[in-house]
Short mmCIF file of C-alpha atoms and ligand atoms in Angstrom, two decimals:
data_model
loop_
_atom_site.label_atom_id
_atom_site.label_comp_id
_atom_site.label_asym_id
_atom_site.label_seq_id
_atom_site.Cartn_x
_atom_site.Cartn_y
_atom_site.Cartn_z
CA MET A 1 14.75 -18.69 -9.88
CA THR A 2 16.99 -16.41 -11.93
CA PRO A 3 18.19 -13.24 -10.18
CA THR A 4 15.81 -10.27 -10.08
CA GLN A 5 16.58 -7.74 -12.83
CA THR A 6 16.57 -4.03 -12.07
CA LEU A 7 15.02 -2.27 -15.07
CA PRO A 8 15.29 1.45 -15.82
CA ALA A 9 12.07 3.45 -16.31
CA THR A 10 12.88 3.96 -19.99
CA PRO A 11 10.85 2.84 -23.05
CA GLN A 12 13.20 -0.16 -23.39
CA GLY A 13 12.92 -1.04 -19.69
CA LEU A 14 9.12 -0.79 -19.80
CA ALA A 15 8.92 -2.86 -22.99
CA LEU A 16 10.91 -5.61 -21.29
CA ALA A 17 8.74 -5.34 -18.15
CA ALA A 18 5.57 -5.69 -20.28
CA HIS A 19 7.12 -8.71 -22.02
CA LEU A 20 7.84 -10.38 -18.66
CA LEU A 21 4.27 -9.65 -17.49
CA ARG A 22 2.84 -11.19 -20.69
CA ALA A 23 4.94 -14.27 -19.97
CA GLY A 24 3.08 -14.57 -16.62
CA LEU A 25 5.95 -13.32 -14.45
CA GLN A 26 5.92 -10.85 -11.53
CA VAL A 27 7.40 -7.36 -11.90
CA ALA A 28 7.59 -4.70 -9.17
CA MET A 29 6.44 -1.31 -10.43
CA PRO A 30 6.48 2.14 -8.86
CA THR A 31 3.16 3.76 -8.01
CA GLU A 32 2.65 7.11 -6.29
CA THR A 33 1.78 5.26 -3.03
CA VAL A 34 4.21 2.34 -2.69
CA TYR A 35 5.92 -0.08 -5.09
CA GLY A 36 3.46 -2.75 -6.24
CA LEU A 37 4.20 -6.35 -7.22
CA ALA A 38 2.39 -6.58 -10.56
CA ALA A 39 1.18 -9.56 -12.55
CA ASP A 40 -1.45 -10.18 -15.24
CA ALA A 41 -4.78 -10.04 -13.34
CA ARG A 42 -6.38 -12.42 -15.91
CA ASN A 43 -3.76 -15.17 -15.50
CA ASP A 44 -4.22 -17.57 -12.55
CA ARG A 45 -0.61 -18.74 -12.56
CA ALA A 46 0.72 -15.20 -12.75
CA VAL A 47 -1.45 -14.12 -9.81
CA ALA A 48 -0.55 -17.24 -7.84
CA GLY A 49 3.08 -16.20 -8.35
CA ILE A 50 2.38 -12.95 -6.46
CA PHE A 51 1.12 -14.87 -3.42
CA ALA A 52 4.11 -17.21 -3.61
CA ALA A 53 6.69 -14.40 -3.88
CA LYS A 54 5.13 -12.48 -0.96
CA ASP A 55 4.37 -15.58 1.09
CA ARG A 56 0.93 -14.05 1.45
CA PRO A 57 -2.11 -15.81 2.93
CA SER A 58 -4.14 -16.50 -0.20
CA PHE A 59 -7.52 -15.51 1.25
CA ASN A 60 -6.51 -11.87 0.76
CA PRO A 61 -7.89 -10.38 -2.47
CA LEU A 62 -5.65 -8.04 -4.49
CA ILE A 63 -6.11 -4.58 -5.98
CA VAL A 64 -6.51 -4.48 -9.77
CA HIS A 65 -4.75 -1.55 -11.46
CA VAL A 66 -6.15 -0.16 -14.71
CA SER A 67 -5.23 2.80 -16.87
CA ASP A 68 -8.45 4.84 -16.69
CA ILE A 69 -12.14 4.97 -15.72
CA ALA A 70 -13.20 3.34 -19.00
CA ALA A 71 -10.98 0.33 -18.25
CA ALA A 72 -12.40 0.21 -14.70
CA ARG A 73 -15.97 0.05 -16.06
CA LYS A 74 -15.02 -3.04 -18.10
CA ILE A 75 -14.25 -5.04 -14.97
CA ALA A 76 -16.50 -3.40 -12.37
CA VAL A 77 -19.95 -1.88 -12.00
CA MET A 78 -19.61 1.79 -11.03
CA PRO A 79 -22.58 3.19 -9.08
CA PRO A 80 -23.10 7.00 -9.25
CA GLU A 81 -21.12 7.73 -6.06
CA ALA A 82 -18.21 5.61 -7.36
CA GLU A 83 -18.28 7.62 -10.59
CA ALA A 84 -18.17 10.84 -8.55
CA LEU A 85 -15.17 9.68 -6.50
CA ALA A 86 -13.39 8.37 -9.61
CA ALA A 87 -13.95 11.62 -11.49
CA GLN A 88 -12.35 13.61 -8.69
CA PHE A 89 -9.61 11.28 -7.39
CA TRP A 90 -8.50 9.09 -10.34
CA PRO A 91 -5.77 8.77 -11.31
CA GLY A 92 -4.60 8.76 -7.70
CA PRO A 93 -4.28 6.94 -4.38
CA LEU A 94 -7.92 5.79 -4.09
CA THR A 95 -9.11 2.18 -4.42
CA LEU A 96 -12.80 1.43 -4.90
CA VAL A 97 -14.30 -1.96 -4.02
CA LEU A 98 -17.05 -2.49 -6.59
CA PRO A 99 -19.37 -5.26 -7.83
CA ILE A 100 -17.43 -7.29 -10.40
CA GLN A 101 -18.66 -7.42 -14.02
CA PRO A 102 -19.74 -10.97 -14.90
CA ASP A 103 -17.43 -10.99 -17.94
CA ALA A 104 -14.53 -9.20 -16.25
CA GLY A 105 -12.18 -12.04 -17.18
CA LEU A 106 -10.17 -11.75 -13.96
CA SER A 107 -8.50 -14.64 -12.21
CA ALA A 108 -10.64 -15.79 -9.26
CA LEU A 109 -7.46 -15.59 -7.19
CA VAL A 110 -7.48 -11.79 -7.57
CA THR A 111 -10.88 -11.47 -5.92
CA ALA A 112 -10.42 -14.47 -3.60
CA GLY A 113 -13.68 -15.71 -5.08
CA LEU A 114 -15.68 -12.63 -3.92
CA ASP A 115 -18.27 -11.02 -6.20
CA SER A 116 -16.53 -7.67 -5.71
CA VAL A 117 -13.22 -6.34 -7.00
CA ALA A 118 -10.88 -3.62 -5.73
CA VAL A 119 -9.94 -1.23 -8.56
CA ARG A 120 -7.45 1.61 -8.72
CA VAL A 121 -6.12 3.94 -11.44
CA PRO A 122 -2.58 4.84 -10.36
CA ALA A 123 -1.22 8.33 -11.08
CA HIS A 124 2.48 7.45 -11.30
CA PRO A 125 3.64 8.09 -14.89
CA VAL A 126 5.71 4.88 -14.93
CA ALA A 127 2.75 2.77 -13.72
CA GLN A 128 0.60 4.46 -16.37
CA ALA A 129 3.20 3.81 -19.08
CA LEU A 130 3.50 0.17 -18.03
CA LEU A 131 -0.30 -0.31 -18.07
CA ALA A 132 -0.37 1.21 -21.57
CA GLN A 133 2.48 -1.04 -22.77
CA PHE A 134 0.94 -4.13 -21.19
CA GLY A 135 -2.58 -3.32 -22.37
CA GLY A 136 -4.53 -5.09 -19.61
CA PRO A 137 -5.35 -5.08 -15.88
CA LEU A 138 -2.50 -5.64 -13.42
CA ALA A 139 -3.04 -7.14 -9.98
CA ALA A 140 -0.58 -5.55 -7.56
CA PRO A 141 -0.27 -5.69 -3.79
CA SER A 142 2.59 -3.86 -2.14
CA ALA A 143 5.93 -5.38 -3.23
CA ASN A 144 7.10 -6.65 0.18
CA PRO A 145 7.09 -10.01 1.95
CA SER A 146 3.72 -10.43 3.68
CA GLY A 147 3.56 -8.66 7.05
CA GLN A 148 6.67 -6.53 6.54
CA ILE A 149 7.07 -2.79 5.91
CA SER A 150 5.78 -1.58 2.52
CA PRO A 151 8.44 -0.51 -0.03
CA THR A 152 8.69 3.12 -1.14
CA ARG A 153 11.99 2.66 -3.03
CA SER A 154 13.21 -0.01 -5.45
CA GLU A 155 15.98 -0.81 -2.92
CA HIS A 156 13.29 -1.80 -0.38
CA VAL A 157 11.75 -4.12 -2.97
CA LEU A 158 15.09 -5.83 -3.62
CA ALA A 159 15.83 -6.14 0.10
CA GLY A 160 12.62 -8.13 0.57
CA LEU A 161 12.01 -9.96 -2.71
CA SER A 162 15.32 -10.28 -4.58
CA GLY A 163 15.48 -13.70 -6.26
CA ARG A 164 11.73 -14.21 -5.83
CA ILE A 165 10.46 -11.94 -8.65
CA ALA A 166 11.51 -11.42 -12.27
CA ALA A 167 12.24 -7.69 -12.13
CA VAL A 168 11.80 -4.34 -10.42
CA ILE A 169 11.44 -1.07 -12.33
CA ALA A 170 13.62 1.47 -10.51
CA ALA A 171 12.01 4.91 -10.53
CA GLY A 172 13.04 6.62 -7.30
CA PRO A 173 11.01 7.17 -4.13
CA CYS A 174 7.20 7.12 -4.08
CA THR A 175 5.70 10.57 -3.52
CA VAL A 176 2.65 9.66 -1.39
CA GLY A 177 4.36 6.96 0.67
CA VAL A 178 1.31 5.22 2.20
CA GLU A 179 -1.04 2.85 0.38
CA SER A 180 -4.24 3.98 -1.29
CA THR A 181 -7.38 4.73 0.67
CA ILE A 182 -9.86 1.85 0.15
CA VAL A 183 -13.59 2.57 0.03
CA ASP A 184 -16.19 -0.19 -0.27
CA MET A 185 -18.83 0.99 -2.76
CA THR A 186 -20.81 -2.28 -2.95
CA GLY A 187 -23.28 -0.71 -0.47
CA PRO A 188 -23.31 2.63 1.37
CA ALA A 189 -19.77 4.07 1.02
CA ARG A 190 -17.59 2.55 3.72
CA LEU A 191 -13.94 3.26 4.53
CA LEU A 192 -12.00 -0.04 4.63
CA ARG A 193 -8.47 1.37 4.91
CA PRO A 194 -7.30 4.96 5.48
CA GLY A 195 -4.61 5.93 2.98
CA GLY A 196 -3.27 8.48 0.54
CA ILE A 197 -6.57 10.35 0.07
CA ALA A 198 -7.85 11.92 3.29
CA LEU A 199 -11.27 10.82 4.58
CA GLU A 200 -12.24 14.49 4.79
CA ALA A 201 -11.65 14.92 1.03
CA LEU A 202 -13.83 11.90 0.20
CA GLU A 203 -16.62 13.17 2.45
CA ALA A 204 -16.41 16.63 0.89
CA CYS A 205 -16.76 15.06 -2.57
CA LEU A 206 -19.80 12.93 -1.63
CA GLY A 207 -21.39 15.54 0.63
CA HIS A 208 -21.89 13.07 3.51
CA ALA A 209 -19.96 11.05 6.05
CA LEU A 210 -18.55 7.62 5.17
CA LEU A 211 -19.27 4.56 7.25
CA THR A 212 -16.09 3.28 8.85
CA ALA A 213 -15.06 -0.20 9.92
CA MET A 214 -11.66 0.40 11.36
CA PRO A 215 -9.75 -2.49 12.91
CA PHE A 216 -9.54 -0.83 16.29
CA ASP A 217 -13.27 -0.07 16.41
CA ASP A 218 -15.29 -2.25 18.76
CA ALA A 219 -17.58 -2.75 15.77
CA ALA A 220 -14.81 -4.22 13.61
CA PRO A 221 -15.68 -7.59 12.08
CA ALA A 222 -13.99 -10.61 13.64
CA ARG A 223 -12.73 -11.70 10.24
CA PRO A 224 -10.78 -8.97 8.44
CA THR A 225 -12.19 -7.90 5.07
CA ALA A 226 -8.92 -6.18 4.16
CA PRO A 227 -5.50 -7.58 5.17
CA GLY A 228 -4.62 -4.11 6.19
CA GLN A 229 -7.07 -4.98 8.98
CA LEU A 230 -4.88 -7.76 10.35
CA ALA A 231 -3.63 -6.28 13.62
CA SER A 232 0.10 -6.94 13.18
CA HIS A 233 1.08 -5.75 9.73
CA TYR A 234 3.72 -3.41 8.34
CA ALA A 235 5.99 -4.66 11.11
CA PRO A 236 9.69 -3.74 11.39
CA GLY A 237 12.08 -6.21 13.07
CA ALA A 238 12.46 -3.93 16.11
CA ALA A 239 9.69 -3.35 18.66
CA VAL A 240 7.72 -0.14 18.11
CA ARG A 241 6.34 2.18 20.87
CA LEU A 242 3.95 4.98 19.96
CA GLU A 243 3.11 8.40 21.46
CA ALA A 244 6.71 8.91 22.61
CA GLN A 245 7.67 12.48 23.52
CA ALA A 246 11.32 11.42 23.94
CA ARG A 247 13.66 8.44 23.97
CA GLN A 248 12.82 6.03 26.80
CA GLY A 249 16.10 4.10 26.84
CA ALA A 250 19.60 4.85 25.60
CA GLY A 251 19.35 2.35 22.73
CA ASP A 252 16.04 3.72 21.45
CA ILE A 253 15.70 5.10 17.95
CA TRP A 254 13.42 8.14 18.15
CA LEU A 255 11.23 8.80 15.12
CA GLY A 256 9.99 12.35 15.52
CA PHE A 257 7.27 14.53 14.03
CA GLY A 258 7.19 18.33 14.07
CA THR A 259 9.28 21.03 15.68
CA GLU A 260 9.13 19.59 19.24
CA CYS A 261 11.36 16.67 18.25
CA ALA A 262 14.65 18.46 17.61
CA GLY A 263 16.72 15.62 19.13
CA ALA A 264 15.06 12.83 17.16
CA ASP A 265 17.18 10.34 15.18
CA LEU A 266 14.81 10.78 12.25
CA ASN A 267 11.93 13.22 11.77
CA LEU A 268 8.90 12.32 9.63
CA SER A 269 8.36 16.04 9.04
CA PRO A 270 10.34 18.68 10.97
CA THR A 271 7.67 21.26 10.04
CA GLY A 272 4.76 19.02 11.08
CA ASP A 273 3.46 18.50 7.53
CA LEU A 274 1.34 15.30 7.40
CA VAL A 275 1.76 14.88 3.63
CA GLU A 276 5.54 14.94 3.99
CA ALA A 277 5.29 12.56 6.98
CA ALA A 278 3.26 10.05 4.94
CA ALA A 279 5.82 10.20 2.13
CA ASN A 280 8.64 9.52 4.61
CA LEU A 281 6.85 6.95 6.81
CA PHE A 282 7.91 3.57 5.39
CA ASP A 283 11.39 4.69 4.33
CA MET A 284 12.07 6.05 7.82
CA LEU A 285 10.68 2.87 9.42
CA HIS A 286 13.13 0.91 7.23
CA GLN A 287 15.95 3.27 8.31
CA ALA A 288 14.97 3.20 11.99
CA ASP A 289 14.85 -0.59 11.87
CA ALA A 290 18.39 -0.71 10.45
CA LEU A 291 19.58 1.74 13.14
CA ALA A 292 17.86 -0.25 15.90
CA GLN A 293 19.68 -3.40 14.81
CA ARG A 294 22.99 -1.57 14.88
CA THR A 295 22.53 0.06 18.31
CA HIS A 296 23.18 -2.95 20.47
CA THR A 297 25.07 -5.87 19.12
CA GLY A 298 22.96 -8.81 20.12
CA THR A 299 20.01 -6.84 21.50
CA LEU A 300 17.64 -4.93 19.32
CA GLY A 301 16.88 -1.29 20.21
CA GLN A 302 13.24 -0.23 20.07
CA ILE A 303 11.73 2.36 17.76
CA VAL A 304 9.84 5.09 19.64
CA VAL A 305 7.53 7.30 17.60
CA ALA A 306 6.24 10.79 18.36
CA PRO A 307 2.44 11.40 18.46
CA ILE A 308 0.86 12.14 15.07
CA PRO A 309 -2.40 14.14 14.88
CA GLU A 310 -5.42 12.04 13.83
CA ILE A 311 -6.52 14.29 10.93
CA GLY A 312 -6.06 14.16 7.15
CA LEU A 313 -3.25 11.75 6.19
CA GLY A 314 -2.50 11.44 9.92
CA ARG A 315 -5.24 8.77 10.03
CA ALA A 316 -3.39 6.58 7.50
CA ILE A 317 -0.05 7.19 9.25
CA ASN A 318 -1.46 6.26 12.68
CA ASP A 319 -3.22 3.22 11.22
CA ARG A 320 0.11 1.88 9.84
CA LEU A 321 1.99 2.80 13.03
CA ARG A 322 -0.55 1.03 15.28
CA ARG A 323 -0.11 -2.11 13.22
CA ALA A 324 3.68 -1.79 13.31
CA ALA A 325 3.39 -1.57 17.13
CA ALA A 326 0.78 -4.33 17.53
CA PRO A 327 1.73 -7.58 19.30
CA ARG A 328 3.19 -9.93 16.70
CA GLY A 329 1.07 -12.99 16.02
O1 LIG B 401 -1.52 1.85 -2.72
C1 LIG B 401 -1.91 0.69 -2.85
O2 LIG B 401 -3.11 0.40 -2.73
C2 LIG B 401 -0.88 -0.38 -3.19
C3 LIG B 401 -0.27 -0.03 -4.55
C4 LIG B 401 0.68 -1.07 -5.03
O3 LIG B 401 -1.31 0.19 -5.48
N1 LIG B 401 -1.49 -1.69 -3.21
C5 LIG B 401 -1.88 -2.30 -2.07
O4 LIG B 401 -2.41 -3.54 -2.30
O5 LIG B 401 -1.79 -1.82 -0.97
P1 LIG B 401 -2.58 -4.63 -1.16
O6 LIG B 401 -2.86 -5.92 -1.88
O7 LIG B 401 -1.43 -4.61 -0.21
O8 LIG B 401 -3.89 -4.23 -0.45
C6 LIG B 401 -5.11 -4.62 -1.03
C7 LIG B 401 -6.22 -4.33 -0.09
C8 LIG B 401 -6.29 -5.43 0.90
O9 LIG B 401 -6.47 -4.89 2.19
C9 LIG B 401 -7.49 -6.24 0.40
O10 LIG B 401 -8.10 -6.98 1.39
C10 LIG B 401 -8.37 -5.17 -0.14
O11 LIG B 401 -7.46 -4.32 -0.80
N2 LIG B 401 -9.28 -5.72 -1.09
C11 LIG B 401 -9.01 -6.18 -2.31
N3 LIG B 401 -10.12 -6.67 -2.89
C12 LIG B 401 -11.12 -6.50 -2.01
C13 LIG B 401 -12.49 -6.81 -2.01
N4 LIG B 401 -13.09 -7.40 -3.05
N5 LIG B 401 -13.21 -6.51 -0.91
C14 LIG B 401 -12.63 -5.93 0.15
N6 LIG B 401 -11.33 -5.61 0.22
C15 LIG B 401 -10.59 -5.90 -0.84
MG1 LIG B 402 0.73 -4.42 1.71
#
């Protein structure tokens, strides 16, 4: 394949990106959560190219990105509670799993043959501009090789996928920093993946609790319904230990959180702000991984991470950290 182009987030850059997408190629685009690897959601070959570039197990369905609620209604059936969530949280880091419209025109690879589809309206102005230029739905998982840390900068995308995709639109760091919250709306509202919108905010909007099927629940299904549910995911090269109040060995890279971690190598949020910590999470995991490789020549240091409170965006952060620390399979 030809080398991956880095495109600026200018009208010319976006016009070229839209042209590449129309030609069935894969282009990494910024969203407010993480960079996504976009392709035409109606084109089987284009979508297959996403799986090939990421080396992703193809039973995983992808999120379809559209420009607004009206575009979402063309591909998915929106029950009243989905409309309520969309009205409050779109555009933004919320993905709704909805019954697919019979004439949605999506590649069956996008839905992995399911009769539901995951839909999201991204808030990032560059993603919005690209959707407008392209004029159709874009399938986009995170723009990283399968199983590795999600990219929050165009440099991360290039580090993982250079030479495997047509282009990346460079638009600086992602502001949210963790993937979208996924809620299954095909039945009673059910949280499939914690993410950029806090569970508490969703429950406040709907006026009731959401069902949850978290991977570490005893009740979790044996077969994951979201790849985020695969135990080892988002994994750095170095081993990861959680709930660390301090370094355990001299070679450890300490990833702190809050004021108690003054001696940490990196701090997700020195003031203990969970929104800031989410925004920094994947970038600091990338940095800690690079530091861990440098610590010992030959041996890899481990990454030790301070405890993060299990509230608000802390749920999404802990979910990603548990997977980064899970035994590799
Ligand atoms: O923030 C995000 O959501 C990012 C940016 C790029 O938008 N995208 C992202 O996509 O994280 P991806 O492909 O890495 O995650 C898609 C998740 C998977 O866990 C997948 O299983 C779930 O959405 N999903 C997609 N379609 C589904 C469906 N029909 N039923 C259940 N889960 C579905
Ligand atoms: Mg991903």
